[in-house]
Short mmCIF file of C-alpha atoms in Angstrom, two decimals:
data_model
loop_
_atom_site.label_atom_id
_atom_site.label_comp_id
_atom_site.label_asym_id
_atom_site.label_seq_id
_atom_site.Cartn_x
_atom_site.Cartn_y
_atom_site.Cartn_z
CA MET A 1 129.51 160.95 128.28
CA ALA A 2 132.85 162.65 128.52
CA GLU A 3 134.29 159.99 130.82
CA PHE A 4 134.07 157.37 128.05
CA PRO A 5 136.13 157.30 124.85
CA ILE A 6 134.15 157.38 121.62
CA ILE A 7 135.21 153.83 120.75
CA GLU A 8 136.47 150.99 122.90
CA ILE A 9 137.28 147.55 121.53
CA LYS A 10 137.87 145.13 124.38
CA GLY A 11 139.25 141.65 123.73
CA VAL A 12 137.28 141.24 120.53
CA ASP A 13 137.39 137.90 118.68
CA LYS A 14 135.57 137.34 115.42
CA VAL A 15 135.12 133.89 113.93
CA PHE A 16 133.34 133.31 110.62
CA LYS A 17 131.98 129.88 109.79
CA LEU A 18 131.76 129.17 106.08
CA GLN A 19 130.34 125.69 105.49
CA ASP A 20 133.13 123.44 106.81
CA GLN A 21 135.70 126.22 107.18
CA THR A 22 136.30 128.31 110.25
CA ILE A 23 138.00 131.63 109.69
CA HIS A 24 139.52 133.38 112.65
CA ALA A 25 139.28 136.94 111.39
CA LEU A 26 140.14 138.71 114.62
CA ALA A 27 141.81 137.53 117.83
CA GLY A 28 142.00 139.49 121.05
CA ALA A 29 141.73 142.96 119.56
CA ASN A 30 142.00 145.89 121.98
CA LEU A 31 141.73 149.47 120.79
CA THR A 32 140.59 152.72 122.30
CA ILE A 33 139.87 155.75 120.18
CA ALA A 34 139.34 159.21 121.60
CA LYS A 35 137.02 161.81 120.13
CA GLY A 36 138.63 163.79 117.33
CA GLU A 37 141.34 161.27 116.51
CA PHE A 38 142.27 160.24 112.98
CA VAL A 39 143.23 156.56 113.21
CA CYS A 40 144.42 154.44 110.30
CA LEU A 41 144.23 150.66 110.36
CA ILE A 42 146.76 149.09 108.02
CA GLY A 43 147.72 145.54 107.22
CA ALA A 44 147.81 142.93 104.48
CA SER A 45 144.54 141.41 103.27
CA GLY A 46 143.12 138.96 105.76
CA CYS A 47 144.47 140.84 108.78
CA GLY A 48 140.97 141.64 110.01
CA LYS A 49 141.14 145.41 109.51
CA SER A 50 137.89 145.56 107.59
CA THR A 51 136.24 143.17 110.06
CA LEU A 52 137.26 145.44 112.93
CA LEU A 53 135.83 148.43 111.07
CA ARG A 54 132.58 146.56 110.36
CA ILE A 55 132.29 145.69 114.05
CA MET A 56 132.64 149.39 114.90
CA ALA A 57 129.95 150.14 112.32
CA GLY A 58 127.65 147.54 113.87
CA PHE A 59 127.43 145.44 110.69
CA GLU A 60 129.09 142.52 112.51
CA GLN A 61 128.86 141.43 116.13
CA PRO A 62 131.99 140.25 117.97
CA THR A 63 132.16 136.49 118.67
CA ALA A 64 133.78 137.34 122.00
CA GLY A 65 134.67 140.59 123.76
CA GLU A 66 132.87 143.89 123.42
CA ALA A 67 132.71 146.87 121.12
CA LEU A 68 131.56 150.05 122.85
CA MET A 69 130.69 153.56 121.74
CA TRP A 70 130.62 156.13 124.54
CA GLY A 71 130.69 153.13 126.89
CA LYS A 72 127.57 151.52 125.42
CA PRO A 73 127.61 148.29 123.38
CA ILE A 74 127.37 148.71 119.62
CA ASP A 75 124.44 146.51 118.70
CA GLY A 76 123.74 147.54 115.13
CA PRO A 77 124.32 150.20 112.51
CA ASP A 78 123.48 153.72 113.57
CA PRO A 79 123.59 157.18 111.99
CA THR A 80 126.13 158.33 114.58
CA ARG A 81 128.61 155.99 112.91
CA GLY A 82 128.81 156.66 109.18
CA MET A 83 130.48 154.27 106.79
CA VAL A 84 132.25 155.15 103.55
CA PHE A 85 132.65 152.06 101.37
CA GLN A 86 135.38 151.41 98.84
CA ASP A 87 132.81 150.83 96.10
CA TYR A 88 130.76 153.90 97.17
CA ALA A 89 127.42 152.08 97.68
CA LEU A 90 125.50 155.14 96.51
CA PHE A 91 121.83 154.74 95.67
CA PRO A 92 121.90 154.72 91.86
CA TRP A 93 118.29 155.89 91.54
CA LEU A 94 118.87 159.04 93.56
CA SER A 95 120.54 162.22 92.36
CA VAL A 96 123.64 163.52 94.12
CA ARG A 97 121.46 165.86 96.19
CA ASP A 98 119.02 163.11 97.16
CA ASN A 99 121.81 160.68 98.01
CA ILE A 100 123.24 163.25 100.38
CA GLY A 101 119.76 163.97 101.76
CA PHE A 102 118.96 160.27 102.28
CA GLY A 103 119.94 160.23 105.95
CA PRO A 104 118.09 163.42 106.94
CA ALA A 105 115.05 162.22 104.95
CA SER A 106 115.15 158.87 106.77
CA ARG A 107 115.07 160.74 110.07
CA GLY A 108 111.76 162.19 108.94
CA LEU A 109 112.86 165.81 108.55
CA PRO A 110 110.59 167.95 106.37
CA ARG A 111 111.47 168.12 102.69
CA SER A 112 112.61 171.76 102.77
CA GLU A 113 114.98 171.08 105.64
CA VAL A 114 116.34 167.94 103.95
CA ASN A 115 117.05 169.95 100.81
CA ALA A 116 118.74 172.72 102.75
CA ILE A 117 121.03 170.23 104.51
CA ALA A 118 121.74 168.39 101.26
CA ASP A 119 122.62 171.62 99.44
CA LYS A 120 124.98 172.64 102.22
CA PHE A 121 126.91 169.38 101.95
CA VAL A 122 126.80 169.33 98.15
CA GLU A 123 128.64 172.62 98.44
CA LEU A 124 131.04 171.30 101.08
CA VAL A 125 132.32 168.67 98.65
CA GLY A 126 132.19 171.06 95.68
CA LEU A 127 129.58 169.23 93.60
CA GLN A 128 127.12 172.10 93.03
CA LYS A 129 127.27 171.60 89.26
CA PHE A 130 126.44 167.91 89.67
CA ALA A 131 123.70 168.18 92.29
CA SER A 132 121.08 166.80 89.91
CA ALA A 133 123.33 164.19 88.30
CA TYR A 134 122.92 160.47 88.96
CA PRO A 135 125.79 158.39 90.34
CA HIS A 136 126.49 156.64 87.03
CA GLN A 137 127.28 160.03 85.50
CA LEU A 138 130.03 160.77 88.05
CA SER A 139 133.71 159.89 88.19
CA GLY A 140 135.00 157.68 91.00
CA GLY A 141 136.35 160.67 92.89
CA MET A 142 133.03 162.50 92.71
CA LYS A 143 131.15 159.38 93.85
CA GLN A 144 133.38 159.13 96.89
CA ARG A 145 132.80 162.81 97.65
CA VAL A 146 129.06 162.11 97.63
CA ALA A 147 129.58 159.10 99.93
CA ILE A 148 131.54 161.25 102.38
CA ALA A 149 129.02 164.09 102.18
CA ARG A 150 126.01 161.85 102.87
CA VAL A 151 127.67 160.59 106.05
CA LEU A 152 128.52 164.12 107.18
CA ALA A 153 125.03 165.37 106.28
CA ASN A 154 123.64 162.83 108.71
CA ASP A 155 125.61 164.26 111.65
CA ALA A 156 127.85 161.23 112.06
CA GLN A 157 130.26 161.61 114.99
CA LEU A 158 132.45 158.79 113.79
CA VAL A 159 133.35 158.28 110.15
CA LEU A 160 134.46 154.77 109.25
CA MET A 161 136.23 154.51 105.92
CA ASP A 162 136.98 151.15 104.29
CA GLU A 163 139.80 151.70 101.77
CA PRO A 164 137.76 154.59 100.39
CA PHE A 165 140.36 155.81 97.91
CA GLY A 166 141.59 152.36 96.87
CA ALA A 167 139.81 152.41 93.52
CA LEU A 168 140.84 155.94 92.54
CA ASP A 169 143.73 157.13 90.39
CA ALA A 170 146.74 158.64 92.16
CA MET A 171 145.93 162.30 91.43
CA THR A 172 142.32 162.04 92.55
CA ARG A 173 143.40 160.10 95.64
CA GLU A 174 145.81 162.85 96.69
CA ARG A 175 143.18 165.53 96.25
CA LEU A 176 140.63 163.60 98.25
CA GLN A 177 143.17 162.95 100.99
CA ASP A 178 143.78 166.69 101.25
CA GLU A 179 140.06 167.44 101.26
CA LEU A 180 139.39 164.80 103.89
CA LEU A 181 142.07 166.19 106.18
CA GLU A 182 140.71 169.66 105.68
CA ILE A 183 137.17 168.52 106.63
CA TRP A 184 138.52 166.56 109.61
CA GLU A 185 140.47 169.53 110.92
CA ARG A 186 137.54 171.88 110.47
CA THR A 187 134.81 169.67 111.96
CA GLY A 188 136.62 167.81 114.74
CA LEU A 189 135.20 164.49 113.52
CA THR A 190 136.64 161.17 114.60
CA VAL A 191 137.86 159.14 111.62
CA VAL A 192 138.84 155.47 111.43
CA PHE A 193 140.38 154.80 108.07
CA VAL A 194 141.31 151.36 106.71
CA THR A 195 144.01 151.21 104.06
CA HIS A 196 146.71 148.87 102.84
CA SER A 197 148.95 151.75 101.83
CA ILE A 198 151.63 152.74 104.36
CA GLU A 199 152.06 156.12 102.65
CA GLU A 200 148.38 156.89 102.84
CA ALA A 201 148.28 155.96 106.53
CA ILE A 202 151.29 158.11 107.41
CA PHE A 203 150.02 161.01 105.36
CA LEU A 204 146.60 161.03 107.05
CA ALA A 205 146.73 159.55 110.49
CA GLY A 206 147.46 160.76 113.98
CA ARG A 207 147.79 157.11 114.92
CA VAL A 208 148.58 154.11 112.78
CA VAL A 209 147.38 150.73 114.00
CA VAL A 210 149.31 147.94 112.30
CA MET A 211 147.51 144.62 111.98
CA THR A 212 148.85 141.20 110.96
CA PRO A 213 146.95 138.24 109.52
CA GLY A 214 146.34 134.60 110.47
CA PRO A 215 144.46 135.19 112.82
CA GLY A 216 144.02 138.93 112.53
CA ARG A 217 145.54 140.77 115.46
CA ILE A 218 146.77 144.21 116.34
CA GLU A 219 150.54 144.17 116.01
CA SER A 220 151.27 147.69 117.20
CA ASP A 221 149.70 151.07 117.80
CA ASN A 222 151.87 153.97 116.60
CA ALA A 223 151.23 157.61 117.41
CA LEU A 224 152.57 159.94 114.72
CA ASP A 225 153.51 163.46 115.69
CA LEU A 226 154.64 164.74 112.31
CA PRO A 227 153.39 168.26 111.71
CA ARG A 228 150.80 168.77 108.97
CA PRO A 229 150.74 169.23 106.06
CA ARG A 230 153.07 166.29 105.76
CA ASP A 231 155.72 166.07 103.11
CA VAL A 232 155.80 162.55 101.72
CA ALA A 233 159.37 163.12 100.48
CA SER A 234 160.83 164.28 103.80
CA PRO A 235 163.40 162.14 105.68
CA GLU A 236 161.10 161.99 108.75
CA PHE A 237 158.27 160.61 106.62
CA ASN A 238 160.61 158.03 105.12
CA ALA A 239 161.92 156.95 108.51
CA ILE A 240 158.37 156.27 109.71
CA ARG A 241 157.58 154.50 106.47
CA ARG A 242 160.57 152.16 106.99
CA ALA A 243 159.71 151.48 110.62
CA LEU A 244 156.05 150.72 109.90
CA GLY A 245 157.02 148.63 106.90
CA ALA A 246 159.19 146.46 109.13
CA LYS A 247 156.29 145.99 111.59
CA LEU A 248 153.90 145.22 108.79
CA HIS A 249 156.11 142.44 107.47
CA SER A 250 157.29 141.12 110.83
CA HIS A 251 154.77 138.27 110.83
CA HIS A 252 156.44 136.73 107.78
CA GLY A 253 159.49 135.98 109.87
CA LYS A 254 157.39 134.62 112.76
CA LYS A 255 155.50 132.37 110.43
CA ALA A 256 158.65 131.00 108.86
CA ALA A 257 160.05 130.25 112.32
CA ALA A 258 156.87 128.50 113.46
CA MET B 1 124.67 164.93 53.65
CA THR B 2 126.52 163.04 56.36
CA ALA B 3 124.30 164.52 59.06
CA ALA B 4 121.20 163.46 57.16
CA TRP B 5 122.66 160.00 56.63
CA ARG B 6 123.46 159.65 60.32
CA ARG B 7 119.85 160.41 61.14
CA LEU B 8 118.46 158.02 58.50
CA LYS B 9 120.97 155.24 58.98
CA PRO B 10 119.13 153.31 61.75
CA THR B 11 115.90 153.32 59.76
CA ALA B 12 117.67 152.34 56.55
CA LEU B 13 119.50 149.46 58.23
CA ALA B 14 116.36 148.28 59.98
CA LEU B 15 114.49 148.14 56.65
CA ILE B 16 116.99 145.83 54.89
CA VAL B 17 115.66 142.51 56.22
CA PRO B 18 111.93 143.30 55.83
CA LEU B 19 112.52 144.52 52.27
CA LEU B 20 114.51 141.39 51.38
CA LEU B 21 111.73 139.25 52.79
CA LEU B 22 109.16 141.22 50.80
CA ALA B 23 111.23 140.77 47.63
CA PHE B 24 111.49 137.04 48.26
CA TRP B 25 107.75 136.84 48.88
CA GLN B 26 107.08 138.71 45.64
CA MET B 27 109.46 136.43 43.73
CA ALA B 28 107.97 133.27 45.23
CA THR B 29 104.40 134.25 44.34
CA ALA B 30 105.31 135.65 40.90
CA ASN B 31 107.08 132.40 39.99
CA GLN B 32 104.19 130.43 41.46
CA TRP B 33 106.39 128.45 43.85
CA THR B 34 103.25 128.36 45.89
CA ARG B 35 99.66 128.92 44.90
CA LEU B 36 98.29 129.12 48.42
CA ILE B 37 99.89 132.41 49.40
CA PRO B 38 98.65 135.68 47.85
CA THR B 39 101.09 138.23 46.42
CA PRO B 40 102.25 141.20 48.48
CA TYR B 41 100.14 143.46 46.30
CA GLN B 42 96.98 141.42 46.95
CA VAL B 43 97.65 141.53 50.68
CA ALA B 44 98.32 145.27 50.57
CA GLU B 45 95.10 145.84 48.67
CA TYR B 46 93.22 143.70 51.14
CA MET B 47 94.78 145.57 54.02
CA VAL B 48 93.39 148.82 52.64
CA ASP B 49 89.99 147.22 52.35
CA PHE B 50 90.31 145.73 55.83
CA ALA B 51 91.10 149.16 57.21
CA TRP B 52 88.83 151.46 55.20
CA GLY B 53 86.69 149.27 52.97
CA GLY B 54 85.49 150.26 49.47
CA ILE B 55 87.31 147.53 47.50
CA TYR B 56 85.78 144.15 48.29
CA ASP B 57 83.09 145.22 50.73
CA ASP B 58 82.80 141.83 52.39
CA ALA B 59 82.20 140.91 56.03
CA TYR B 60 85.69 142.08 57.02
CA SER B 61 85.84 145.37 55.11
CA ALA B 62 86.50 148.40 57.27
CA THR B 63 86.57 146.31 60.45
CA LEU B 64 90.26 146.62 61.33
CA LEU B 65 89.72 149.19 64.04
CA THR B 66 86.97 147.14 65.71
CA HIS B 67 89.14 144.03 65.82
CA LEU B 68 92.22 145.95 66.86
CA LEU B 69 90.40 147.63 69.73
CA ALA B 70 88.90 144.30 70.83
CA SER B 71 92.35 142.70 70.87
CA MET B 72 93.93 145.69 72.57
CA SER B 73 91.37 145.60 75.36
CA ARG B 74 92.25 141.93 75.97
CA VAL B 75 95.99 142.45 75.68
CA TYR B 76 96.07 145.40 78.10
CA GLY B 77 93.34 144.00 80.32
CA GLY B 78 95.02 140.59 80.58
CA PHE B 79 98.38 142.26 81.06
CA ALA B 80 97.07 144.51 83.84
CA LEU B 81 95.51 141.49 85.53
CA ALA B 82 98.81 139.60 85.24
CA ALA B 83 100.72 142.54 86.73
CA MET B 84 98.22 142.77 89.56
CA PHE B 85 98.97 139.16 90.54
CA ALA B 86 102.61 138.85 89.53
CA LEU B 87 103.98 142.01 91.20
CA PRO B 88 102.82 141.32 94.77
CA ILE B 89 103.56 137.60 94.51
CA GLY B 90 107.00 138.38 93.09
CA LEU B 91 107.77 140.86 95.88
CA LEU B 92 106.60 138.30 98.43
CA ILE B 93 108.70 135.47 96.98
CA GLY B 94 111.70 137.72 96.61
CA ARG B 95 111.60 139.08 100.16
CA ILE B 96 110.13 136.36 102.36
CA PRO B 97 111.89 132.97 102.44
CA ALA B 98 108.75 131.18 103.73
CA ALA B 99 106.71 132.52 100.82
CA ARG B 100 109.43 131.42 98.45
CA MET B 101 109.43 127.89 99.87
CA VAL B 102 105.65 127.60 99.65
CA LEU B 103 105.02 129.25 96.27
CA ASP B 104 108.14 128.84 94.18
CA PRO B 105 108.07 125.05 93.60
CA PHE B 106 104.40 125.14 92.60
CA LEU B 107 104.86 128.10 90.26
CA GLN B 108 107.94 126.57 88.68
CA LEU B 109 106.01 123.35 88.10
CA MET B 110 103.22 125.22 86.32
CA ARG B 111 105.57 127.37 84.30
CA PRO B 112 106.47 124.92 81.47
CA ILE B 113 102.78 124.34 80.66
CA PRO B 114 102.13 126.40 77.52
CA VAL B 115 99.17 128.73 77.22
CA THR B 116 97.82 126.59 74.36
CA ALA B 117 97.56 123.64 76.73
CA TRP B 118 95.40 125.72 79.05
CA LEU B 119 92.93 126.54 76.28
CA PRO B 120 90.43 123.67 76.90
CA LEU B 121 90.50 124.05 80.69
CA SER B 122 90.18 127.79 80.41
CA MET B 123 87.08 127.41 78.25
CA ILE B 124 85.57 125.02 80.80
CA LEU B 125 86.43 127.28 83.73
CA PHE B 126 85.67 130.66 82.21
CA GLY B 127 83.30 129.73 79.43
CA LEU B 128 83.46 130.56 75.72
CA GLY B 129 84.32 134.16 75.01
CA ALA B 130 86.07 137.17 76.40
CA LYS B 131 86.67 135.93 79.96
CA SER B 132 88.69 132.99 78.68
CA ALA B 133 90.66 135.28 76.41
CA PHE B 134 91.53 137.53 79.36
CA ALA B 135 92.56 134.55 81.46
CA LEU B 136 94.86 133.13 78.78
CA VAL B 137 96.52 136.47 77.99
CA CYS B 138 96.95 137.02 81.73
CA LEU B 139 98.60 133.64 82.08
CA GLY B 140 100.94 134.39 79.19
CA ALA B 141 102.06 137.69 80.71
CA PHE B 142 102.26 136.41 84.29
CA TYR B 143 105.58 134.57 84.37
CA PRO B 144 107.95 137.13 82.87
CA ILE B 145 106.60 139.76 85.28
CA LEU B 146 106.84 137.37 88.23
CA LEU B 147 110.32 136.05 87.47
CA ASN B 148 111.83 139.47 86.80
CA THR B 149 110.25 140.92 89.93
CA VAL B 150 111.69 138.10 92.04
CA PHE B 151 115.06 138.54 90.36
CA GLY B 152 115.01 142.31 90.87
CA VAL B 153 114.12 142.05 94.53
CA ARG B 154 116.68 139.34 95.23
CA SER B 155 119.59 140.93 93.40
CA VAL B 156 119.71 144.21 95.31
CA ASP B 157 123.34 144.94 96.14
CA PRO B 158 123.69 143.95 99.86
CA LYS B 159 125.93 147.00 100.35
CA LEU B 160 122.90 149.22 99.74
CA PHE B 161 121.14 147.70 102.75
CA GLU B 162 124.21 148.42 104.87
CA ALA B 163 124.42 151.94 103.49
CA ALA B 164 120.74 152.55 104.21
CA SER B 165 120.91 151.15 107.74
CA MET B 166 123.96 153.20 108.71
CA LEU B 167 122.10 156.27 107.44
CA GLY B 168 119.18 155.47 109.72
CA CYS B 169 116.82 153.67 107.32
CA LYS B 170 116.16 150.27 108.89
CA GLY B 171 113.73 147.35 108.82
CA ASN B 172 110.55 147.75 106.82
CA ALA B 173 111.42 151.27 105.71
CA GLN B 174 114.13 149.68 103.56
CA PHE B 175 111.48 147.96 101.48
CA PHE B 176 110.21 151.24 100.05
CA LYS B 177 113.46 153.19 100.13
CA VAL B 178 115.87 150.50 98.88
CA VAL B 179 114.25 147.28 97.63
CA LEU B 180 111.54 148.79 95.43
CA PRO B 181 113.65 151.44 93.70
CA ALA B 182 116.55 149.04 93.25
CA ALA B 183 114.23 146.46 91.70
CA THR B 184 112.44 148.85 89.32
CA PRO B 185 114.71 148.19 86.30
CA SER B 186 114.09 144.44 86.58
CA ILE B 187 110.38 144.91 87.26
CA PHE B 188 110.22 147.17 84.25
CA THR B 189 111.94 144.55 82.08
CA GLY B 190 109.40 142.02 83.35
CA LEU B 191 106.50 144.29 82.46
CA ARG B 192 107.94 144.90 79.03
CA LEU B 193 108.40 141.17 78.36
CA GLY B 194 104.96 140.49 79.83
CA LEU B 195 103.27 142.95 77.53
CA GLY B 196 105.16 141.47 74.58
CA LEU B 197 103.95 138.01 75.53
CA ALA B 198 100.40 139.29 75.95
CA TRP B 199 100.48 140.27 72.26
CA PHE B 200 102.20 136.99 71.51
CA VAL B 201 99.40 134.86 72.98
CA ILE B 202 96.46 136.99 71.80
CA VAL B 203 95.66 134.62 68.93
CA VAL B 204 95.43 131.66 71.31
CA GLY B 205 93.39 133.79 73.68
CA GLU B 206 90.96 134.58 70.90
CA MET B 207 90.58 130.95 69.87
CA THR B 208 88.04 130.80 72.66
CA GLY B 209 85.15 131.69 70.43
CA VAL B 210 85.13 135.46 70.67
CA PRO B 211 83.51 137.12 67.64
CA GLN B 212 85.91 140.04 67.43
CA GLY B 213 89.63 140.49 67.69
CA LEU B 214 92.68 140.03 65.49
CA GLY B 215 93.10 136.46 66.72
CA ALA B 216 89.49 135.73 65.82
CA VAL B 217 90.08 137.23 62.36
CA ILE B 218 93.09 134.99 61.85
CA MET B 219 91.18 131.91 62.99
CA ASP B 220 88.30 132.83 60.65
CA GLY B 221 90.73 133.39 57.82
CA ARG B 222 92.15 129.94 58.42
CA THR B 223 88.71 128.31 58.43
CA LEU B 224 87.65 130.17 55.29
CA SER B 225 91.02 129.56 53.57
CA ARG B 226 91.42 133.30 53.19
CA THR B 227 95.15 133.53 53.57
CA GLU B 228 95.26 137.27 52.81
CA LEU B 229 93.04 137.82 55.85
CA VAL B 230 95.40 135.71 57.95
CA ILE B 231 98.42 137.69 56.78
CA CYS B 232 96.68 141.02 57.35
CA GLY B 233 95.88 139.96 60.92
CA MET B 234 99.50 138.91 61.46
CA ILE B 235 100.83 142.22 60.18
CA VAL B 236 98.46 144.25 62.37
CA ILE B 237 99.45 142.25 65.48
CA GLY B 238 103.12 142.72 64.65
CA VAL B 239 102.82 146.48 64.11
CA ALA B 240 100.55 147.03 67.12
CA GLY B 241 102.83 144.98 69.38
CA TYR B 242 105.86 146.87 68.08
CA ILE B 243 104.32 150.30 68.68
CA SER B 244 103.14 149.25 72.11
CA ASP B 245 106.67 148.08 72.97
CA ARG B 246 108.25 151.32 71.70
CA ILE B 247 105.94 153.33 73.93
CA VAL B 248 106.89 151.19 76.91
CA VAL B 249 110.59 151.55 76.14
CA ALA B 250 110.30 155.32 75.76
CA THR B 251 108.49 155.53 79.09
CA GLY B 252 111.16 153.37 80.69
CA ASN B 253 113.96 155.56 79.35
CA ARG B 254 112.31 158.57 80.94
CA LEU B 255 111.54 156.95 84.29
CA LEU B 256 114.80 155.02 84.59
CA ARG B 257 117.22 157.74 83.54
CA TRP B 258 119.38 156.75 86.50
CA SER B 259 119.85 153.21 85.24
CA LEU B 260 122.68 152.61 82.79
CA THR B 261 121.06 149.48 81.38
CA HIS B 262 117.89 151.30 80.40
CA HIS B 263 119.34 153.63 77.82
CA GLY B 264 118.67 152.86 74.19
#
């Protein structure tokens, strides 16, 4: 297994047909992600970043090219690849504990073991007081903690996050970013994180993949070697922000010229 | 004072309209705007006799419980029968496109036909008496259960299927772990409406020549021009249907604590 990277995207095209419209969501995407990386995909809406993430999850199949995990084609969703959705997608009829235990329970583990795992991850995200609460009783930040915990509780090797903090207020977002980094550093997980915020990408990622729309393609792949914890007000941070911003908006110029 | 008022306020507000109606009824009969409708007092007196007897001692004295139990057995029996058919058919239509294409057009075509229209056919098919009453009540309760089940099954948030499958719950397992729980609030609404309609159609159901039941009492009252009997039957159906609905709602609030729409 070690000879293969955790994720390889090779020449992936994705075309959606909606009635009489054809949407070229992704054209010729190539991306390799090594185990333990924290990669952010950024770009304007319509750049295919979510499509690329959904292909990695196995929710979509590439129209052309291949998506591989450990060298094997991704042919459907799998517990090794956990997804965290922007709108949480928690099971509203299950308590926090049972939401987190959903994966282990689906694997057929005995009830006592499921509960033990669930309790461990309830604690990891600091929701002990809310273990018996239902999702509708939680704040957005707590819901997203549950969504992260249920993926971790299921032993996911790869965590795919689709603008997970996009619907949260600024303070909650910052706290969750810190907590996520802390979990990532501690567990050695691989994270692919979609966002449209340059700041968020620079704050979190070891690598920022910039994507441009129409059709969606990978514009550039930028390794960041800023030490953590990163100071969003530092000159280094700002320099990267400016450089990535220029790349993010470069396609406007190209379009105008074409 | 204010705490007591807060507790009594819902009851007080809910009583305004019935009391106004009662006052209007009293006024209308006292001023003899109509001679065919008895006064509230006469009806109340008859209700006591209907329930416990000892005032008129006629054929209907002290028979309320008998008729109520007869009607309840048909309402709950017909309702249970309706649920037995409507739930599986609804799940089938909601989940399997082929079943939807085969069954849905036919069921939609039958849906506008009122229960009253089925009365003659039902009496031919099931004979005079209790079987016909069951069939008609069942028919009345069938559609709300069916339609809400189909709606519940079809309106599961597609994200939940993705969430379940990435957590390792795939294929048929999703039916029990995602579809059914997600559809329970809708199914519950269907059952509640179905039970309400079962009470609603009980009078028609008991036009089929059954000797006992609140519907039968009302039909007898009509034939005998005993309007107080008719009104007593109406009140008992209203109260019984209301209590039955409150019990269902209370059960729902307990079972569906997770659902925001089922609080209240």
